[in-house]
Amino acid sequence: MNAKAKLSARESQLLELAAAGHTDAAIAGKLGISETTVSTYWARIRSKVGPVSRTELVAKALRRTYQQMVSNLREENQRLAQGLDSEAKSQAIYRQLIEQAADAS
């Protein structure tokens, strides 16, 4: 999506529901609004993002969601790798202490 486009919470919610495969009628029912209001939200989204189809809007929203998920997974992977590295260092220290203790007898 356009970097300048700042969607409202409701507009983002509408995109999420559309990305989940809901029709405008289903979106209206879930949000407790009319289909006309759903159409108004689509128009607002297009005015912020550009004159693209619903499919393109949903694809862009999904891409952004998946990019965020991948970023979160990378961060978690790095955190886990650091934890494993720290654990390996601790084990090496303990192993060295045990080996030195065996030589002391």
PDB file of C-alpha atoms in Angstrom:
ATOM      1  CA  MET A   1       0.000   0.000   0.000  1.00  0.00           C
ATOM      2  CA  ASN A   2       0.993   3.551  -0.406  1.00  0.00           C
ATOM      3  CA  ALA A   3       3.362   4.509   2.392  1.00  0.00           C
ATOM      4  CA  LYS A   4       1.288   7.655   2.996  1.00  0.00           C
ATOM      5  CA  ALA A   5      -1.989   5.728   3.200  1.00  0.00           C
ATOM      6  CA  LYS A   6      -3.122   5.531   6.803  1.00  0.00           C
ATOM      7  CA  LEU A   7      -6.201   3.386   7.052  1.00  0.00           C
ATOM      8  CA  SER A   8      -8.600   3.739   9.941  1.00  0.00           C
ATOM      9  CA  ALA A   9      -9.172   0.802  12.256  1.00  0.00           C
ATOM     10  CA  ARG A  10     -12.520   0.127  10.575  1.00  0.00           C
ATOM     11  CA  GLU A  11     -10.986   0.280   7.081  1.00  0.00           C
ATOM     12  CA  SER A  12      -8.288  -2.151   8.165  1.00  0.00           C
ATOM     13  CA  GLN A  13     -10.963  -4.396   9.668  1.00  0.00           C
ATOM     14  CA  LEU A  14     -12.863  -4.351   6.385  1.00  0.00           C
ATOM     15  CA  LEU A  15      -9.719  -5.359   4.485  1.00  0.00           C
ATOM     16  CA  GLU A  16      -9.014  -8.171   6.929  1.00  0.00           C
ATOM     17  CA  LEU A  17     -12.515  -9.556   6.520  1.00  0.00           C
ATOM     18  CA  ALA A  18     -12.272  -9.314   2.740  1.00  0.00           C
ATOM     19  CA  ALA A  19      -8.889 -11.066   2.882  1.00  0.00           C
ATOM     20  CA  ALA A  20     -10.564 -13.847   4.879  1.00  0.00           C
ATOM     21  CA  GLY A  21     -12.925 -14.333   1.925  1.00  0.00           C
ATOM     22  CA  HIS A  22     -16.014 -12.508   3.162  1.00  0.00           C
ATOM     23  CA  THR A  23     -18.360 -10.836   0.692  1.00  0.00           C
ATOM     24  CA  ASP A  24     -19.538  -7.276   1.209  1.00  0.00           C
ATOM     25  CA  ALA A  25     -22.832  -8.633   2.539  1.00  0.00           C
ATOM     26  CA  ALA A  26     -21.012 -10.842   5.037  1.00  0.00           C
ATOM     27  CA  ILE A  27     -18.731  -7.963   6.033  1.00  0.00           C
ATOM     28  CA  ALA A  28     -21.774  -5.750   6.597  1.00  0.00           C
ATOM     29  CA  GLY A  29     -23.360  -8.434   8.772  1.00  0.00           C
ATOM     30  CA  LYS A  30     -20.221  -9.012  10.829  1.00  0.00           C
ATOM     31  CA  LEU A  31     -19.645  -5.300  11.402  1.00  0.00           C
ATOM     32  CA  GLY A  32     -23.307  -4.449  11.936  1.00  0.00           C
ATOM     33  CA  ILE A  33     -23.377  -1.919   9.108  1.00  0.00           C
ATOM     34  CA  SER A  34     -25.168  -1.719   5.757  1.00  0.00           C
ATOM     35  CA  GLU A  35     -23.692  -2.884   2.463  1.00  0.00           C
ATOM     36  CA  THR A  36     -23.851   0.755   1.349  1.00  0.00           C
ATOM     37  CA  THR A  37     -21.590   1.667   4.255  1.00  0.00           C
ATOM     38  CA  VAL A  38     -19.224  -1.136   3.253  1.00  0.00           C
ATOM     39  CA  SER A  39     -19.114   0.386  -0.243  1.00  0.00           C
ATOM     40  CA  THR A  40     -18.359   3.762   1.307  1.00  0.00           C
ATOM     41  CA  TYR A  41     -15.440   2.244   3.197  1.00  0.00           C
ATOM     42  CA  TRP A  42     -14.134   0.680  -0.018  1.00  0.00           C
ATOM     43  CA  ALA A  43     -14.286   4.124  -1.648  1.00  0.00           C
ATOM     44  CA  ARG A  44     -12.369   5.657   1.268  1.00  0.00           C
ATOM     45  CA  ILE A  45      -9.723   2.953   1.070  1.00  0.00           C
ATOM     46  CA  ARG A  46      -9.341   3.506  -2.677  1.00  0.00           C
ATOM     47  CA  SER A  47      -9.050   7.265  -2.176  1.00  0.00           C
ATOM     48  CA  LYS A  48      -6.158   6.631   0.221  1.00  0.00           C
ATOM     49  CA  VAL A  49      -4.462   3.810  -1.663  1.00  0.00           C
ATOM     50  CA  GLY A  50      -5.327   4.520  -5.269  1.00  0.00           C
ATOM     51  CA  PRO A  51      -7.870   3.354  -7.815  1.00  0.00           C
ATOM     52  CA  VAL A  52      -7.184  -0.365  -7.627  1.00  0.00           C
ATOM     53  CA  SER A  53      -9.499  -3.352  -7.575  1.00  0.00           C
ATOM     54  CA  ARG A  54     -10.714  -5.086  -4.455  1.00  0.00           C
ATOM     55  CA  THR A  55      -8.492  -8.042  -5.314  1.00  0.00           C
ATOM     56  CA  GLU A  56      -5.423  -5.804  -5.474  1.00  0.00           C
ATOM     57  CA  LEU A  57      -6.342  -4.152  -2.177  1.00  0.00           C
ATOM     58  CA  VAL A  58      -6.727  -7.519  -0.481  1.00  0.00           C
ATOM     59  CA  ALA A  59      -3.495  -8.803  -2.043  1.00  0.00           C
ATOM     60  CA  LYS A  60      -1.608  -5.753  -0.777  1.00  0.00           C
ATOM     61  CA  ALA A  61      -3.083  -6.146   2.690  1.00  0.00           C
ATOM     62  CA  LEU A  62      -2.158  -9.843   2.756  1.00  0.00           C
ATOM     63  CA  ARG A  63       1.353  -9.097   1.529  1.00  0.00           C
ATOM     64  CA  ARG A  64       1.812  -6.526   4.296  1.00  0.00           C
ATOM     65  CA  THR A  65       0.483  -8.989   6.879  1.00  0.00           C
ATOM     66  CA  TYR A  66       2.758 -11.784   5.681  1.00  0.00           C
ATOM     67  CA  GLN A  67       5.780  -9.477   5.573  1.00  0.00           C
ATOM     68  CA  GLN A  68       5.112  -8.531   9.189  1.00  0.00           C
ATOM     69  CA  MET A  69       4.735 -12.193  10.136  1.00  0.00           C
ATOM     70  CA  VAL A  70       8.055 -13.052   8.463  1.00  0.00           C
ATOM     71  CA  SER A  71       9.730 -10.141  10.221  1.00  0.00           C
ATOM     72  CA  ASN A  72       8.351 -11.316  13.574  1.00  0.00           C
ATOM     73  CA  LEU A  73       9.524 -14.872  12.892  1.00  0.00           C
ATOM     74  CA  ARG A  74      13.020 -13.635  11.988  1.00  0.00           C
ATOM     75  CA  GLU A  75      13.211 -11.672  15.243  1.00  0.00           C
ATOM     76  CA  GLU A  76      12.069 -14.710  17.222  1.00  0.00           C
ATOM     77  CA  ASN A  77      14.579 -16.901  15.397  1.00  0.00           C
ATOM     78  CA  GLN A  78      17.399 -14.494  16.272  1.00  0.00           C
ATOM     79  CA  ARG A  79      16.269 -14.405  19.901  1.00  0.00           C
ATOM     80  CA  LEU A  80      16.203 -18.206  20.059  1.00  0.00           C
ATOM     81  CA  ALA A  81      19.602 -18.461  18.346  1.00  0.00           C
ATOM     82  CA  GLN A  82      21.083 -16.080  20.907  1.00  0.00           C
ATOM     83  CA  GLY A  83      19.570 -18.171  23.688  1.00  0.00           C
ATOM     84  CA  LEU A  84      21.053 -21.345  22.220  1.00  0.00           C
ATOM     85  CA  ASP A  85      24.437 -19.669  21.842  1.00  0.00           C
ATOM     86  CA  SER A  86      24.294 -18.533  25.461  1.00  0.00           C
ATOM     87  CA  GLU A  87      23.300 -22.042  26.540  1.00  0.00           C
ATOM     88  CA  ALA A  88      26.179 -23.564  24.556  1.00  0.00           C
ATOM     89  CA  LYS A  89      28.641 -21.173  26.233  1.00  0.00           C
ATOM     90  CA  SER A  90      27.276 -22.089  29.661  1.00  0.00           C
ATOM     91  CA  GLN A  91      27.619 -25.801  28.898  1.00  0.00           C
ATOM     92  CA  ALA A  92      31.203 -25.257  27.723  1.00  0.00           C
ATOM     93  CA  ILE A  93      32.044 -23.502  30.993  1.00  0.00           C
ATOM     94  CA  TYR A  94      30.496 -26.318  33.060  1.00  0.00           C
ATOM     95  CA  ARG A  95      32.232 -28.941  30.950  1.00  0.00           C
ATOM     96  CA  GLN A  96      35.555 -27.186  31.471  1.00  0.00           C
ATOM     97  CA  LEU A  97      34.960 -27.014  35.246  1.00  0.00           C
ATOM     98  CA  ILE A  98      34.125 -30.734  35.367  1.00  0.00           C
ATOM     99  CA  GLU A  99      37.210 -31.626  33.341  1.00  0.00           C
ATOM    100  CA  GLN A 100      39.424 -29.513  35.606  1.00  0.00           C
ATOM    101  CA  ALA A 101      37.870 -31.052  38.710  1.00  0.00           C
ATOM    102  CA  ALA A 102      38.663 -34.553  37.439  1.00  0.00           C
ATOM    103  CA  ASP A 103      42.325 -33.568  36.996  1.00  0.00           C
ATOM    104  CA  ALA A 104      42.509 -32.219  40.552  1.00  0.00           C
ATOM    105  CA  SER A 105      42.240 -35.687  42.154  1.00  0.00           C
TER     106      SER A 105
END
